[in-house]
Tab-separated table of C-alpha atoms in Angstrom:
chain	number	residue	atom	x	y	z
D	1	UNK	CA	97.363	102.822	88.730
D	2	UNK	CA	96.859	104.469	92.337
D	3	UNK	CA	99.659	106.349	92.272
D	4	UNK	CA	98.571	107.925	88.874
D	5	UNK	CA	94.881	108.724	90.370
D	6	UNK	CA	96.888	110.921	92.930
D	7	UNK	CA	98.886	112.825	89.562
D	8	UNK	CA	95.572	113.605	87.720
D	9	UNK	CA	93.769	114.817	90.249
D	10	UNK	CA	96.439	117.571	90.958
D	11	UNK	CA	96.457	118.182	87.412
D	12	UNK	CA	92.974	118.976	87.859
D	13	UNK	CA	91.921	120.985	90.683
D	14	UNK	CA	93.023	124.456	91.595
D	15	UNK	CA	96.112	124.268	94.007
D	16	UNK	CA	96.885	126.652	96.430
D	17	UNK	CA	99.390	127.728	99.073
D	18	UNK	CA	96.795	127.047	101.923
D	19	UNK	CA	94.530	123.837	100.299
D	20	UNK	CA	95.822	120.553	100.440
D	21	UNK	CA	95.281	117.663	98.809
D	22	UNK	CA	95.613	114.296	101.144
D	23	UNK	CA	95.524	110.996	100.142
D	24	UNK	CA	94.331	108.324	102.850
D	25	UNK	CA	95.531	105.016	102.905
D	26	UNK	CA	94.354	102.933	105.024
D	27	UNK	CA	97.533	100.279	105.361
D	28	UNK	CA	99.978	102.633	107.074
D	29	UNK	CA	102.713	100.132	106.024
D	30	UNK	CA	102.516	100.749	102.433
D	31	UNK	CA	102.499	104.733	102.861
D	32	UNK	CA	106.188	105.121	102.596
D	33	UNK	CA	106.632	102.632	99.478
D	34	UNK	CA	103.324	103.848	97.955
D	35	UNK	CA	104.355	107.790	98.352
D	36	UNK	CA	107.877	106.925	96.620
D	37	UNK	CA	105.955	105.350	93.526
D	38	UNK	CA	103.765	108.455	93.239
D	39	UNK	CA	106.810	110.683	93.696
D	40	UNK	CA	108.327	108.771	90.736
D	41	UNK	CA	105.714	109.223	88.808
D	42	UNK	CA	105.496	112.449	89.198
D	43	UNK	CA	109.107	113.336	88.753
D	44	UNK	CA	109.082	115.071	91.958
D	45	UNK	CA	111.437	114.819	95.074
D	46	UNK	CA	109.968	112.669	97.804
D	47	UNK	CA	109.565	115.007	100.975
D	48	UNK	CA	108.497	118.084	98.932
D	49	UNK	CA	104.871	118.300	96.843
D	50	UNK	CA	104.782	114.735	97.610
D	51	UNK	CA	104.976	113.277	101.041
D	52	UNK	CA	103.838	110.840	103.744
D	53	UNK	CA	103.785	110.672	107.353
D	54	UNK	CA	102.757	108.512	110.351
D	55	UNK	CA	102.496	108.149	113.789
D	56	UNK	CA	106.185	107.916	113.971
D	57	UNK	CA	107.825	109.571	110.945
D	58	UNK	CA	107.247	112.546	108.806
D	59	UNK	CA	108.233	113.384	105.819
D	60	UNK	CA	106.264	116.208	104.521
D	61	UNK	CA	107.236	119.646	103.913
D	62	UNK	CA	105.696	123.184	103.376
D	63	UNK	CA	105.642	122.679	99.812
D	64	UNK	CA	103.880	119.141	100.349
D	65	UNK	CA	100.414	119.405	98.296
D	66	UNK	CA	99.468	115.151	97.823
D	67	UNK	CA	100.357	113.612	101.403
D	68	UNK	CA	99.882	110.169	101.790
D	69	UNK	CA	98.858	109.574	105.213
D	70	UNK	CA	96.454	107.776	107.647
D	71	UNK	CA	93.818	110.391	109.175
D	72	UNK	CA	95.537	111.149	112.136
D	73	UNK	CA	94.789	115.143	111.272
D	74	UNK	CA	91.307	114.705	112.121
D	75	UNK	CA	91.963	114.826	115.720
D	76	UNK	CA	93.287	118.582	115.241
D	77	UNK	CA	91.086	119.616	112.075
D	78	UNK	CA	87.657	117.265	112.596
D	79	UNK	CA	85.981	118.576	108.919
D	80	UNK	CA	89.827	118.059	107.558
D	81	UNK	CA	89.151	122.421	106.082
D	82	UNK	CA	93.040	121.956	104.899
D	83	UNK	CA	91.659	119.513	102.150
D	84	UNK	CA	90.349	119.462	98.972
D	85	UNK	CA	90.403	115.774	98.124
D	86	UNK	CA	90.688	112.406	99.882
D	87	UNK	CA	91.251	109.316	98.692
D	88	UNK	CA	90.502	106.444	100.240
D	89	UNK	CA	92.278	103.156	99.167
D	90	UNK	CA	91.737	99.723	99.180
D	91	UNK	CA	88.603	99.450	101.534
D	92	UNK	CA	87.548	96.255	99.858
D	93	UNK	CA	90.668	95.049	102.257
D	94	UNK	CA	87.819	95.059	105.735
D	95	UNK	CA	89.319	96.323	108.532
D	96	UNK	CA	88.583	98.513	111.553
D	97	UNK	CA	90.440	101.341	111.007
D	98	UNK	CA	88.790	101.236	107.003
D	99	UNK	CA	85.027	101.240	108.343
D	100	UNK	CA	85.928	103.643	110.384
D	101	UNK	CA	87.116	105.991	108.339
D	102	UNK	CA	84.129	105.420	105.849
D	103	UNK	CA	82.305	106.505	108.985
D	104	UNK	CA	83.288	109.056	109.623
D	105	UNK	CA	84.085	110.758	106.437
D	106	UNK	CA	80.201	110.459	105.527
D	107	UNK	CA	79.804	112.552	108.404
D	108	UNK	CA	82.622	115.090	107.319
D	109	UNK	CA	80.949	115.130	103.465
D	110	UNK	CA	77.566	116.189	105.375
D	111	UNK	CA	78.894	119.522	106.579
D	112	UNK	CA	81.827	120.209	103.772
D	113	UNK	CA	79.887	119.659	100.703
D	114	UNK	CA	82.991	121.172	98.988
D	115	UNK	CA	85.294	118.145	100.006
D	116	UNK	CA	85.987	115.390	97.560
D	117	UNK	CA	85.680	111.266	98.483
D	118	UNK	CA	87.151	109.289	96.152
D	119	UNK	CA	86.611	105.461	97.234
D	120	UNK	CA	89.342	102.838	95.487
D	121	UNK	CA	88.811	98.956	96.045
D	122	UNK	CA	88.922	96.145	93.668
D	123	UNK	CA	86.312	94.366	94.605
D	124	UNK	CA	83.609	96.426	96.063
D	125	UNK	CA	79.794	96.177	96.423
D	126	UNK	CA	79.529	99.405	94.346
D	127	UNK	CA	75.780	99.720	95.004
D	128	UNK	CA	76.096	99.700	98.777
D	129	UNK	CA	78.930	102.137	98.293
D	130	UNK	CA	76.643	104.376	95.885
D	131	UNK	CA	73.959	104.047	98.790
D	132	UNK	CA	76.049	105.138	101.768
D	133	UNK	CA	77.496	107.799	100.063
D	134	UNK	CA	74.140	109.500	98.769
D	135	UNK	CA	74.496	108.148	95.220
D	136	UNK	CA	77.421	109.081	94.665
D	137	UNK	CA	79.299	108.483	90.935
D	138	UNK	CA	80.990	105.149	90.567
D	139	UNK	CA	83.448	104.723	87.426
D	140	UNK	CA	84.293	101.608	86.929
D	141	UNK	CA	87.786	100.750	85.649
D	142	UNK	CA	88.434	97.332	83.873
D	143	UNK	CA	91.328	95.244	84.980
D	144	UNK	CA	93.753	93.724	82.072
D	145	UNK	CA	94.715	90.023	81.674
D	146	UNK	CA	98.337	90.036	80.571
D	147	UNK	CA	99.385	86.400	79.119
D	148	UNK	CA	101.805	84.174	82.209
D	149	UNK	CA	104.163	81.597	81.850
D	150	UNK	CA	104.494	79.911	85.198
D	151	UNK	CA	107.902	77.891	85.443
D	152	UNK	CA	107.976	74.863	87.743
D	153	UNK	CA	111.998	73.839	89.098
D	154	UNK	CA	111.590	69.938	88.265
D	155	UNK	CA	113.718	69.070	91.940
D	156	UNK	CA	113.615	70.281	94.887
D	157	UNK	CA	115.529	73.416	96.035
D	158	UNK	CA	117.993	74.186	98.951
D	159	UNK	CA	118.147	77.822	98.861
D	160	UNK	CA	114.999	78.514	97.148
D	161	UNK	CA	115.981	82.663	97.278
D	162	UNK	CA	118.967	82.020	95.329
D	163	UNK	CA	117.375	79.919	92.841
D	164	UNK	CA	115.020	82.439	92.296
D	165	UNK	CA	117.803	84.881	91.583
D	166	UNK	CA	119.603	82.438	88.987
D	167	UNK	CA	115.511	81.864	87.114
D	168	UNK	CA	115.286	85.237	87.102
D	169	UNK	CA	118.490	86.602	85.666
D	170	UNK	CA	118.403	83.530	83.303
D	171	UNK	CA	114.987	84.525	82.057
D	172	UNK	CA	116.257	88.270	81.573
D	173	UNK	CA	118.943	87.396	79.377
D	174	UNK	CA	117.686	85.268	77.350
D	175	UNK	CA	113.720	85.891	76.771
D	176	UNK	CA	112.541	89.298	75.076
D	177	UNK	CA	111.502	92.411	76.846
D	178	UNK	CA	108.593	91.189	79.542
D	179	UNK	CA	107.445	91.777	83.307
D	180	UNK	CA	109.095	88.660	85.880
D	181	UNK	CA	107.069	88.151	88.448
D	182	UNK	CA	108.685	86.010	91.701
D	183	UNK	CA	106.696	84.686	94.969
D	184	UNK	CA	108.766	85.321	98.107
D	185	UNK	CA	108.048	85.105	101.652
D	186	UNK	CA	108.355	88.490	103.275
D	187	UNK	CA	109.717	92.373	102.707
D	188	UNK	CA	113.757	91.283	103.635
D	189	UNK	CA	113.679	88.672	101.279
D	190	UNK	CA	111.971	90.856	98.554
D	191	UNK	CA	114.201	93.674	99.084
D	192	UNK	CA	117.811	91.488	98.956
D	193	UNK	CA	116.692	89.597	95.916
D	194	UNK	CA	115.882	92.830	94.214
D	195	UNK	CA	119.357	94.485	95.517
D	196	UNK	CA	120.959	90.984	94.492
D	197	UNK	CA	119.555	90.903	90.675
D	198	UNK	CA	120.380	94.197	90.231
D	199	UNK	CA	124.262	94.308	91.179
D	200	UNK	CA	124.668	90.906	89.470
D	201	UNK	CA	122.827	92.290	86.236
């Protein structure tokens, strides 16, 4: 769903050479990931109208109009005058950098009543929200239950990563069209399972 909010609002607002649209996230280690999806959806090369870029990597271009990066910019540009929108994701996940930000962008909408806040969490104290930001809108959007079958192994497993392979291929070859959705213990083991399912498939 984030990565659509990002599509409709470029859909919406008047885009120009010199106005940029910047989307704030405040996990830096989902940026990259989170700016592919969003480049997916929008059927766009990554690196061009969408990009990211952190302390340590950029890749943004001149034709880069939805950047998904943390606010680093401020230091240069303090009322952020390159951008039209922000959006500021998952704050219901506390941290420092998150209140921070909050911070300070009430201070930036106070003298650039022409910039856009767009607060995402999925749990949120939406009054307290509404009341720090001056009453501002809140739109609520409902989450959807989706029926899950959880399978159980009935003995214990050696290689539990390769057994989770085998369930899942097993499970998409002989079950209808569905989502499979596996538990594993960190990005490396996410990423070869995925690489493994899909060369054995």
């Amino acid at each position: 769903m984030k990565q659509k909010i990002g599509k409709y609002i470029l859909e919406e607002i008047k885009v120009d050479e010199n106005v940029k649209t910047l989307t704030a996230c405040t996990q830096p280690r989902k940026i990259a990931e989170l700016s592919r999806q969003v480049a997916e959806e929008m059927d766009v090369v990554l690196g061009e109208e969408v990009g990211y870029r952190t302390w340590f990597e950029d890749c943004t271009s001149g034709t880069t109009i939805l950047g998904l990066r943390p606010l680093k910019e401020a230091i240069d540009d303090p009322l952020l005058e390159k951008y039209q929108v922000i959006i500021l994701d998952e704050v219901h996940e506390r941290s420092l950098v998150a209140d921070a930000l909050l911070g300070y962008l009430n201070i930036v909408l106070k003298k650039r009543p022409d910039l856009k806040l767009v607060v995402m969490g999925a749990t949120l104290e939406v009054d307290k929200f509404q009341s720090y930001f001056d009453g501002a809108a809140i739109v609520e959007a409902p989450g959807r239950f989706n029926p899950v079958q959880i399978v159980y192994m009935q003995d214990p497993i050696e290689d539990y990563i390769e057994a989770a392979i085998l369930i899942v291929l097993q499970i998409h070859l002989s079950e209808p069209p569905g989502g499979i959705l596996v538990f594993l213990m960190g990005e490396d083991e996410i990423e070869y399972v995925c690489q493994e399912i899909t060369r054995r498939v």
